[in-house]
XYZ file of C-alpha atoms in Angstrom:
499
model
C 0.000 0.000 0.000
C 2.840 2.369 0.880
C 4.495 1.592 -2.463
C 1.351 2.578 -4.360
C 1.134 5.805 -2.398
C 4.771 6.588 -3.192
C 4.266 5.870 -6.898
C 1.138 8.029 -6.900
C 3.200 10.821 -5.342
C 5.867 10.386 -8.011
C 3.317 10.468 -10.821
C 1.711 13.603 -9.401
C 5.138 15.252 -9.409
C 6.128 14.298 -12.959
C 2.719 14.823 -14.591
C 2.983 18.601 -14.525
C 3.416 20.589 -17.724
C 6.928 21.797 -16.842
C 8.250 18.405 -15.714
C 6.770 16.596 -18.720
C 8.285 19.181 -21.056
C 11.744 18.908 -19.503
C 11.492 15.104 -19.406
C 10.718 15.073 -23.140
C 13.524 17.552 -23.832
C 16.015 15.414 -21.900
C 14.937 12.170 -23.603
C 15.068 13.758 -27.069
C 18.432 15.417 -26.476
C 19.823 12.204 -24.985
C 18.784 10.263 -28.089
C 20.371 12.830 -30.392
C 23.702 12.998 -28.538
C 23.738 9.196 -28.373
C 23.259 8.952 -32.136
C 25.925 11.521 -32.991
C 29.410 9.951 -32.802
C 31.801 11.994 -30.708
C 29.082 13.651 -28.631
C 27.917 12.010 -25.420
C 25.845 12.643 -22.308
C 28.850 13.757 -20.251
C 29.591 16.769 -22.446
C 25.884 17.556 -22.886
C 25.072 17.411 -19.166
C 28.150 19.518 -18.396
C 27.041 22.167 -20.890
C 23.489 22.206 -19.532
C 24.393 22.343 -15.833
C 24.288 26.179 -15.737
C 20.786 25.983 -17.220
C 19.589 24.043 -14.157
C 20.511 26.787 -11.679
C 17.133 28.458 -11.970
C 15.073 25.261 -12.169
C 13.421 23.401 -9.294
C 15.551 20.478 -8.106
C 13.082 17.808 -9.273
C 12.753 19.345 -12.750
C 16.519 19.676 -13.165
C 17.256 16.057 -12.202
C 14.389 14.738 -14.368
C 15.821 16.520 -17.412
C 19.456 15.532 -16.793
C 18.500 11.921 -16.015
C 16.545 11.827 -19.290
C 19.696 12.856 -21.161
C 21.665 10.168 -19.332
C 19.456 7.160 -20.038
C 18.259 8.541 -23.386
C 21.843 8.395 -24.642
C 21.811 4.640 -24.010
C 18.979 4.390 -26.570
C 20.676 6.570 -29.158
C 24.125 5.062 -28.707
C 23.013 1.813 -30.328
C 22.129 3.529 -33.613
C 25.611 4.451 -34.822
C 26.997 1.270 -33.250
C 24.657 -0.839 -35.410
C 24.699 1.195 -38.622
C 28.301 2.392 -38.704
C 30.096 0.413 -35.962
C 30.870 3.683 -34.192
C 30.126 3.314 -30.456
C 30.084 6.740 -28.847
C 29.369 5.275 -25.407
C 31.254 2.464 -23.596
C 28.042 0.460 -23.265
C 27.509 0.508 -27.052
C 30.782 -1.255 -27.830
C 29.240 -4.708 -27.380
C 26.161 -3.803 -29.429
C 28.418 -2.935 -32.369
C 29.733 -6.506 -32.563
C 26.554 -8.322 -33.627
C 24.457 -5.253 -34.437
C 26.746 -4.170 -37.256
C 27.026 -7.762 -38.461
C 23.211 -7.835 -38.702
C 23.278 -4.569 -40.661
C 25.743 -6.096 -43.111
C 23.271 -8.941 -43.633
C 20.477 -6.493 -44.460
C 18.879 -6.694 -40.992
C 19.676 -3.181 -39.761
C 15.999 -2.402 -39.198
C 15.451 -5.519 -37.085
C 18.590 -4.808 -35.038
C 17.509 -1.222 -34.340
C 13.952 -2.312 -33.589
C 14.930 -5.001 -31.102
C 17.422 -2.595 -29.480
C 14.680 0.009 -28.970
C 12.128 -2.533 -27.717
C 14.650 -4.243 -25.423
C 15.722 -0.892 -23.994
C 12.093 0.079 -23.361
C 11.243 -3.187 -21.602
C 14.452 -3.074 -19.557
C 13.952 0.566 -18.605
C 10.383 -0.038 -17.485
C 11.260 -3.131 -15.441
C 14.315 -1.398 -13.944
C 12.145 1.515 -12.820
C 9.767 -0.956 -11.131
C 12.791 -2.745 -9.670
C 13.974 0.547 -8.167
C 10.553 1.315 -6.738
C 10.282 -2.086 -5.051
C 13.813 -2.652 -3.818
C 15.510 0.753 -3.439
C 16.076 0.450 0.342
C 17.408 -3.110 0.035
C 19.548 -2.196 -2.984
C 21.029 0.767 -1.140
C 22.035 -1.459 1.771
C 23.523 -4.006 -0.684
C 25.601 -1.329 -2.392
C 26.741 -0.090 1.017
C 28.236 -3.518 1.781
C 30.631 -3.226 -1.180
C 33.933 -1.785 -0.012
C 36.975 -0.915 -2.171
C 38.276 -4.495 -2.080
C 34.891 -5.830 -3.195
C 34.653 -3.298 -6.025
C 38.131 -4.289 -7.183
C 37.176 -7.977 -7.161
C 33.950 -7.259 -9.046
C 35.814 -5.429 -11.802
C 38.473 -8.155 -11.953
C 35.674 -10.662 -12.479
C 34.288 -8.381 -15.209
C 37.634 -8.386 -17.025
C 37.740 -12.183 -16.985
C 34.206 -12.060 -18.360
C 35.538 -9.919 -21.212
C 37.867 -12.785 -22.098
C 34.842 -15.092 -22.180
C 32.920 -12.922 -24.620
C 35.873 -12.314 -26.926
C 35.949 -14.037 -30.275
C 38.843 -16.337 -31.089
C 41.837 -17.322 -28.981
C 41.454 -16.654 -25.209
C 45.191 -15.916 -24.974
C 44.757 -13.078 -27.468
C 41.816 -11.805 -25.444
C 43.937 -11.755 -22.277
C 46.633 -9.837 -24.152
C 43.996 -7.317 -25.280
C 42.732 -6.859 -21.701
C 46.274 -6.184 -20.489
C 46.820 -3.733 -23.343
C 43.627 -1.926 -22.374
C 44.756 -1.746 -18.749
C 48.052 -0.193 -19.909
C 46.240 2.415 -22.034
C 44.013 3.222 -19.055
C 47.061 4.062 -16.930
C 48.287 6.753 -19.337
C 48.165 10.199 -17.748
C 49.040 11.868 -14.455
C 48.987 9.749 -11.315
C 46.629 11.354 -8.810
C 48.654 10.287 -5.762
C 52.172 11.206 -6.875
C 51.256 13.839 -9.486
C 53.755 12.172 -11.826
C 53.130 11.562 -15.532
C 52.841 7.885 -16.473
C 53.324 6.367 -19.936
C 53.027 9.805 -21.537
C 56.535 9.637 -23.101
C 56.986 13.359 -22.667
C 53.864 14.339 -24.646
C 51.917 17.024 -22.788
C 48.757 16.076 -24.707
C 48.755 12.729 -22.832
C 49.028 14.315 -19.385
C 45.262 13.989 -18.854
C 45.132 10.468 -20.246
C 43.391 9.099 -23.332
C 39.717 9.855 -23.897
C 37.365 6.890 -24.304
C 35.820 8.560 -27.355
C 39.265 8.749 -28.967
C 40.189 5.124 -28.378
C 36.757 3.645 -29.152
C 36.251 5.610 -32.363
C 39.718 4.701 -33.535
C 39.792 1.005 -32.631
C 36.211 0.183 -33.622
C 35.054 2.848 -36.080
C 38.010 4.163 -38.080
C 39.580 0.697 -38.303
C 36.340 -0.661 -39.811
C 36.392 2.077 -42.451
C 40.023 1.265 -43.324
C 39.173 -2.437 -43.572
C 36.172 -1.619 -45.796
C 38.418 0.196 -48.246
C 40.047 -3.140 -49.082
C 36.763 -4.695 -50.121
C 35.188 -4.391 -53.556
C 32.397 -1.818 -53.849
C 29.771 -4.552 -54.101
C 30.794 -6.042 -50.743
C 30.700 -2.769 -48.862
C 27.484 -1.447 -50.378
C 25.149 -2.954 -47.804
C 22.873 0.054 -47.949
C 20.491 -1.518 -50.491
C 19.783 -4.591 -48.388
C 18.065 -2.928 -45.475
C 15.374 -5.442 -44.628
C 12.221 -4.798 -42.661
C 12.170 -2.424 -39.736
C 9.773 -4.137 -37.308
C 11.061 -7.438 -35.813
C 8.912 -10.442 -36.711
C 7.687 -13.214 -34.418
C 10.862 -15.267 -34.922
C 13.052 -12.320 -33.896
C 10.971 -11.776 -30.754
C 11.099 -15.491 -29.935
C 14.885 -15.486 -30.260
C 15.426 -12.371 -28.173
C 12.830 -12.135 -25.371
C 14.812 -14.352 -23.002
C 17.952 -12.313 -23.704
C 16.004 -9.129 -22.956
C 14.852 -10.441 -19.579
C 18.293 -11.781 -18.669
C 19.937 -8.518 -19.710
C 17.389 -6.582 -17.657
C 18.161 -8.637 -14.548
C 21.929 -8.352 -15.001
C 21.769 -4.620 -15.664
C 19.419 -3.946 -12.749
C 21.767 -5.649 -10.297
C 25.106 -4.396 -11.640
C 23.818 -0.847 -12.058
C 23.306 -0.632 -8.301
C 26.924 -1.458 -7.494
C 29.185 1.603 -7.266
C 31.715 1.695 -10.091
C 30.069 -1.041 -12.167
C 28.016 1.064 -14.566
C 26.263 0.330 -17.853
C 29.430 -0.770 -19.669
C 30.163 -3.697 -17.361
C 26.474 -4.676 -17.444
C 26.486 -4.772 -21.261
C 29.684 -6.843 -21.385
C 28.383 -9.250 -18.738
C 25.051 -9.682 -20.540
C 26.816 -10.431 -23.822
C 29.088 -12.933 -22.093
C 26.069 -14.656 -20.510
C 24.226 -14.915 -23.821
C 27.260 -16.371 -25.518
C 27.704 -18.946 -22.771
C 24.029 -19.967 -22.796
C 23.747 -20.175 -26.583
C 23.502 -23.605 -28.190
C 25.786 -22.348 -30.974
C 28.197 -19.696 -29.595
C 29.864 -19.419 -33.012
C 26.895 -17.309 -34.200
C 28.029 -14.470 -31.943
C 30.053 -11.901 -33.804
C 28.262 -12.841 -37.033
C 24.870 -11.285 -36.391
C 23.230 -13.055 -33.421
C 20.148 -11.093 -32.389
C 20.683 -12.095 -28.741
C 24.000 -10.217 -28.941
C 21.986 -7.043 -29.492
C 18.979 -7.686 -27.248
C 20.908 -8.720 -24.116
C 23.499 -5.905 -23.936
C 21.029 -3.188 -24.968
C 18.616 -4.273 -22.249
C 21.424 -4.509 -19.697
C 22.937 -1.092 -20.371
C 19.570 0.671 -20.193
C 18.563 -1.112 -16.992
C 21.952 -0.366 -15.416
C 21.777 3.293 -16.446
C 18.554 3.644 -14.489
C 19.333 1.594 -11.385
C 22.663 3.481 -11.154
C 20.546 6.314 -9.763
C 19.910 4.232 -6.608
C 23.462 4.527 -5.156
C 23.602 8.094 -6.481
C 20.483 9.261 -4.631
C 20.681 7.077 -1.525
C 24.462 6.928 -0.967
C 25.884 9.792 -3.022
C 28.011 7.315 -5.014
C 28.192 7.979 -8.777
C 28.869 5.037 -11.100
C 30.581 7.112 -13.782
C 31.203 10.544 -15.245
C 27.554 11.142 -16.197
C 26.190 10.270 -12.759
C 28.995 12.306 -11.178
C 27.622 15.320 -13.044
C 24.137 14.463 -11.787
C 25.610 14.442 -8.277
C 27.022 17.883 -9.026
C 23.579 19.069 -10.089
C 22.126 17.840 -6.775
C 24.873 19.638 -4.871
C 24.193 22.849 -6.783
C 20.573 22.578 -5.658
C 21.715 22.224 -2.048
C 20.677 18.552 -1.825
C 22.878 16.082 0.048
C 22.233 12.513 -1.202
C 21.941 9.851 1.468
C 19.666 7.136 2.911
C 17.446 9.843 4.386
C 16.531 11.304 0.983
C 13.568 8.908 0.602
C 12.047 10.281 3.812
C 13.220 13.900 3.668
C 12.564 14.531 -0.046
C 10.070 11.901 -1.248
C 8.858 14.163 -4.071
C 12.377 14.218 -5.554
C 13.111 10.502 -5.133
C 9.763 9.157 -6.313
C 9.384 11.899 -8.932
C 12.645 10.811 -10.585
C 11.580 7.135 -10.527
C 8.160 7.963 -12.027
C 9.839 10.118 -14.680
C 11.742 7.034 -15.867
C 8.515 5.288 -16.846
C 7.316 8.395 -18.663
C 10.761 8.922 -20.205
C 10.947 5.343 -21.479
C 7.544 5.672 -23.128
C 8.694 8.914 -24.756
C 11.912 7.257 -25.929
C 10.240 4.299 -27.584
C 7.690 6.601 -29.243
C 10.569 8.754 -30.495
C 12.890 5.950 -31.564
C 10.676 3.431 -33.343
C 9.370 5.920 -35.959
C 12.911 7.230 -36.463
C 14.330 3.784 -37.244
C 13.371 4.201 -40.887
C 15.233 7.520 -40.993
C 18.394 6.069 -39.457
C 18.279 3.073 -41.786
C 17.920 5.343 -44.838
C 21.282 6.826 -43.916
C 22.759 3.594 -45.241
C 21.438 4.398 -48.711
C 23.997 7.175 -49.047
C 26.751 6.029 -51.444
C 29.795 4.641 -49.688
C 32.146 7.141 -51.317
C 30.138 9.966 -49.719
C 29.094 8.347 -46.438
C 32.395 7.287 -44.932
C 34.422 10.461 -45.650
C 31.549 12.348 -44.007
C 31.703 9.993 -41.003
C 35.454 10.514 -40.670
C 34.987 14.280 -40.845
C 32.257 14.211 -38.219
C 34.368 11.958 -35.980
C 37.252 14.432 -36.224
C 34.936 17.338 -35.360
C 33.386 15.410 -32.454
C 36.759 14.384 -31.022
C 38.147 17.905 -31.342
C 35.072 19.433 -29.698
C 35.590 17.367 -26.533
C 38.840 19.041 -25.501
C 39.734 21.460 -28.354
C 42.966 19.469 -28.637
C 44.180 18.679 -32.195
C 46.335 15.876 -30.750
C 43.163 13.885 -29.999
C 42.336 13.820 -33.715
C 45.793 12.410 -34.503
C 45.421 9.884 -31.671
C 42.108 8.744 -33.150
C 43.852 8.135 -36.489
C 46.658 6.224 -34.759
C 44.184 4.030 -32.908
C 42.378 3.503 -36.206
C 45.564 2.075 -37.712
C 46.136 -0.010 -34.586
C 42.575 -1.320 -34.827
C 43.212 -2.270 -38.452
C 46.255 -4.270 -37.302
C 44.044 -5.997 -34.709
C 41.562 -6.906 -37.464
C 44.384 -8.495 -39.461
C 45.581 -10.383 -36.375
C 41.997 -11.474 -35.570
C 42.067 -9.758 -32.172
C 38.758 -8.601 -30.718
C 39.002 -4.962 -29.444
C 36.108 -5.338 -26.965
C 38.250 -6.748 -24.088
C 40.775 -3.944 -24.651
C 38.086 -1.301 -24.314
C 36.677 -2.841 -21.141
C 40.184 -3.016 -19.686
C 40.651 0.641 -20.595
C 37.412 1.599 -18.823
C 37.899 -0.495 -15.690
C 41.685 -0.109 -15.310
C 41.708 3.323 -13.589
C 38.713 2.351 -11.416
C 40.408 -0.877 -10.347
C 43.611 0.978 -9.489
C 41.687 3.510 -7.401
C 39.805 0.826 -5.428
C 42.994 -1.240 -5.060
C 44.789 1.728 -3.498
C 41.845 2.598 -1.256
C 41.685 -0.955 0.058
C 45.391 -0.940 0.908
C 45.228 2.518 2.495
C 42.327 1.446 4.736
C 44.141 -1.737 5.814
C 47.590 -0.074 5.977
C 49.031 -2.230 3.223
C 47.453 -5.567 4.146
C 46.915 -7.509 0.899
C 44.958 -10.106 2.809
C 41.876 -7.862 2.698
C 41.137 -9.170 -0.811
C 40.794 -12.776 0.407
C 39.416 -12.234 3.909
C 36.344 -10.215 2.927
C 33.617 -12.700 1.881
C 32.405 -10.730 -1.153
C 35.834 -10.035 -2.648
C 37.106 -13.551 -1.891
C 34.076 -15.120 -3.609
C 34.385 -12.905 -6.690
C 38.143 -13.457 -7.024
C 37.723 -17.220 -6.604
C 35.007 -17.245 -9.279
C 37.267 -15.207 -11.590
C 40.146 -17.644 -11.026
C 37.968 -20.686 -11.729
C 36.619 -19.046 -14.877
C 40.129 -18.177 -16.062
C 41.388 -21.720 -15.509
C 38.332 -23.131 -17.299
C 39.131 -20.938 -20.282
C 42.900 -21.379 -20.432
C 43.267 -25.135 -19.942
C 41.430 -26.093 -23.169
C 43.256 -23.336 -25.096
C 46.659 -24.548 -23.883
C 45.771 -28.143 -24.738
C 44.729 -27.164 -28.261
C 47.980 -25.257 -28.694
C 50.002 -28.276 -27.616
C 48.077 -30.567 -29.972
C 48.700 -28.247 -32.898
C 52.396 -27.988 -32.046
C 52.638 -31.788 -31.711
C 50.958 -32.333 -35.100
C 53.344 -29.915 -36.750
C-alpha cells in the first residue's frame, strides 16, 4: 500500500506541464547525442548544468537523467549502422548489431534494441521502486576491495565474450589496462606512460580510443573490399522485428534486464560492465556460440537491455548513498549539490517528491523514448542508402569534429587516427578490441579501489581474500580463467605436436 502511495506521489510530481516538457527535452536530447558519434551525455550534461541553476531540483534532475538514459537508446544507432560506439556500453552492441546490418537486418537490429531498452527501462524503474532500500544497503556492503574484485571478475568475463583465442583476449585486456594508466597519477602527481607528450598528461579519452579502434579501423578495412561487398545500404530489410526475432530475443532481454538492474546498483560497475556481462552470458548460454560476432540477435537484445537497466538503477546509489557510477552520474551528483541537496539514505524520507518523482519520470521517459525511436528507425536506416564514397568520408569528418570538440585538442584527432591504424592491425591479427576497451574503462577504477583498500588496511593484501564478497568474486574469476585457459593450452600443444 505504501508503495502505491509513493508511486502516486511520483506520478503527481512528474505529470505537470513543466516536468513533462523537460522530461521530453532530456529524452530527445539524450537520443540525439547518443546517435551523434563523438558527442555524449557527459559533455551535454556539463554544458546544460548552468541551465539548471534556476530550475526546481526535481525538474533539473528529471531533465538531466533523461539525457543520461536517453543516450543509451541513441548510442546503439551508430553502433549498429556504422560500428561507431560513442558510449562504452555501445561497444558490445556494435559486434553483432553491425554484423546484422551487413546482412540487411539493420531495421530488425535497431527495432529489437529500442524494444529491449524500453522493456528493460520499465522493469528497472519498477525494480527501483520495489527494492531501493534493500539495494542501497547491498551497495553499502561493497567496499573498495569488493569493487576491485567485481571489476576483476568483469575483465575475466571480457575474455569469455571475446571471439577467437582466449590468450589473445587476455593480451587485449592487459593492453587496455596499460592504455588506461596513461596520464598523471593522482597520488604522486607524476606523468605515467606519456613519453613526454603534454597532450597525454590527462590520459586518453574513451571517445578517442573507441572511435579509432572500432570505427576508423572498420572504415580502413572496408576500403580493401570491392564496392559490391561494402554497399550494404540496399539490403536494409524490414524495420519491425517479426515473431521469430521476438522469440529469439525475449529471453535475452529479460536476462539482460536482470543483469543490468543488479550491476547498475553497485558503485563503479556502470552500464558498460552490465552490457559486457550480458553479452558474455548470452554467448555462454547459446547452443551455438559461433553465431556471436556474425549477427546473433541475442547479442543485441541482451546488452542493450542490460545497459539501459543499469543506467537507471545506477541512480539508486547516487540518490541514496551519493556514489556515482561514472562521469555522467557524477555530473548528476554535481547538479544535486548545486541545488543544495545532500544525497543519502534519508533522501527517501526527507525529499520523497524528488526521489519518487525521478523514478516515475523514468517510466514516462521510457515511453517517450520508444515513441521517439521506433518511428525514427526508418530515418536512421535510410542513412545507409547514401553512397559509400560519400558516407564514410563524411563519417570521418564528423568523428574528427566530435573528437576535437571534446577538448579542443588537435592531438586527440591524430590519436584517433593512430588508434584507427592499430585497430586495423588488430583486425588483421583477428584480435577482438572489446576486451581492450573494457580493460581501458575499468583499469583506472580498479587501481583507485585497489589503493583505497590498501590505504584502509595499511598495506594488508589479505583484505582481498578475507572479505567474503571479494574472496568469492576473485575465486570465481580464477575458476573461470582456468576453465578458459586449460582447453586453449591443450589445443595449442596438440597443434604444435601435429606440426
